[in-house]
């Protein structure tokens, strides 16, 4: 097994913060809009359903990893599926994680251009994100986890403050008819937007958790925290904007913070929130890039993940320029949301069945 | 060596990154638009008027300088779209135009009577413009109104637009609507938009023959009709009523207060009413909304029952009647309730029958009667249900305070109160 050296221990709080930040990154993009489009007035119910589904996917990974202490998802695949098939599945996971990086590089950078820096070239924004992401990931996972731990209070404070300061614009009538597009549609839309990559991330990084109990705690609180943040944002956003208006917006969070206006002096403060937005983007990209590179490193049994990190960065940055415009990038993201459920839910479910089947047959799980 | 190299790289990176983004624009190098007026063009499709802050004067304001320059510069450009006009204006000014600090948008009356959605949506999309700016309808046109806006009380012209809503809170004679709310009502299937109207008063109204409103309907003026003289020719009174995306009518100052009352948004206003016991004598009440109206919607029987709760204070009694006394206070409350109820019914008749506009927003109360959005849209509130629904309004007023007088006593020669 390949051992990547850590420079220190990683605690539950650090990893939970890392997964929380990774989970809420989608909150700053057009994702909340998609939930509202799916559920109309009940977009917030879609967010609840999606969170419940994502906790279910997480449970799959928690259950799967219980039988493989100290091993990462890469080793689990090879053990359960054999060397050849395991390698193929591992490569599929690496592609999945790096494809997420590609989508986020482009969408985050486009979001920055659309909101705060309309005159800055895309290459500069992508370049800064890439530099920040690889810079943090280069110093190993514990640097990344500690950065996440340090920035989480500021990110949460910014999020809470931004939601509280628009409460004066909320209208309770916006939540009615309460079931929006109807119960069945809410359920299917909740499933459609339930993809989270944090289960995969956590399973790949499993050896860095102190034990399975810590793994369970950190992943649960990270994903639940992210889900709560998403539900809160969609709920407040829907209270402020009626459905027909809410589904028009490309960047719901930015639109929300632009509304903040408490008297003549407390307004025009969206730039403060953009800082937290940038922090989240940087950490999300760094951890996903790190995990993607780690899967490749372990799959190819390399002694160090850093050369792969650089290679992965170059490939993902280059690919992020391929979509010709923002709608194409969002289309790619939508494609990922549906097919991403294969590595995030279907494969771990199959592996659990396989593992239990082996157990029953008396073999090692 | 490695540590020194790392620090050096970090230093270079920090210096590069904090020196500013490549698209940065210095605040001193921009021309700040404070107000935009959009009218129908004489030759092209639109005539857009920009009121630009003269930062030279604003900066000199605190030191007493300024050299007698105007605090604002006004320029009008014709073009096919708002942004095409803005682009053209950039060919004239030395500084690039920015709408980041724009406070208000005026739509000319003629334009407002067209499909306004196509003139509002582009501004909602535009990232520089904040959606918390105000939208007004200008009578007769936006250009004239902007040209005549003279913020004489303010050194900083932007403050004029920022303080305007506060004066609305004092009088409730107009309703300032933010762009986000205006756009929301355009998109809504259960409410119509309403916003303030402004107009030019040439100061000659006082000399002209004009009908003095009945005391109970005071002040039933529209912009340009207030009998007054003096500087500051622009006045805001009354509201523009929209049906879907078109302006269909105007309501005067008194009707605006009634509309706000029905919406549950009446901040406060002085109401003049004839004394119920003494002819030719007037009473003034300061009225504000007590609590949010209670609206019961019965879609089965096609009826809305609304109860409006008001609170008041006696501001002035001309006669020597002791209205502070509980029995007479009740009489006064009932008198006010009747007058206000009749005003509400008159306004609702106009809105429902003449204009088919749910400017009050009763439709939002219908929303909770349905479980799904499909059921709500099937209802077709604005076109089918609202114009025909029976709206019954009940007013409940409590005069909480009597000002600084607890008992009115007659002056020598005045008749004593009968009680």
XYZ file of C-alpha atoms in Angstrom, chain B residues 35-40 42 47-51 74-76 106-109 137-150 160-161 198-203 223-224 232-235:
47
model
C -31.061 58.733 -12.008
C -32.134 57.376 -15.365
C -35.185 58.575 -17.250
C -36.597 56.448 -20.022
C -39.056 57.930 -22.521
C -40.319 57.117 -25.961
C -38.727 61.351 -30.847
C -34.911 58.610 -25.293
C -32.817 57.945 -22.223
C -31.900 60.751 -19.847
C -29.009 60.343 -17.440
C -28.558 62.477 -14.377
C -28.141 65.933 -17.254
C -27.774 64.426 -20.712
C -30.348 62.776 -22.989
C -38.126 57.120 -14.110
C -40.297 55.738 -16.870
C -42.186 58.274 -18.930
C -45.969 57.971 -18.824
C -43.478 56.840 -13.423
C -42.844 60.410 -14.571
C -45.619 62.657 -15.824
C -45.616 63.836 -18.574
C -42.133 62.540 -19.300
C -38.988 61.444 -17.513
C -36.668 63.894 -19.240
C -38.554 66.939 -18.024
C -38.808 65.559 -14.514
C -35.093 64.823 -14.313
C -34.220 68.212 -15.746
C -36.310 69.930 -13.121
C -35.215 67.843 -10.154
C -33.358 70.269 -7.926
C -32.093 63.447 -2.144
C -33.132 60.144 -3.674
C -43.830 62.182 -10.044
C -44.562 65.264 -12.041
C -43.683 68.877 -12.595
C -45.564 71.653 -10.859
C -45.089 74.948 -12.652
C -46.311 76.882 -9.602
C -48.520 65.421 -9.481
C -48.635 68.965 -10.827
C -38.423 72.564 -6.229
C -40.903 72.025 -9.077
C -40.946 68.229 -8.777
C -43.567 66.602 -6.605
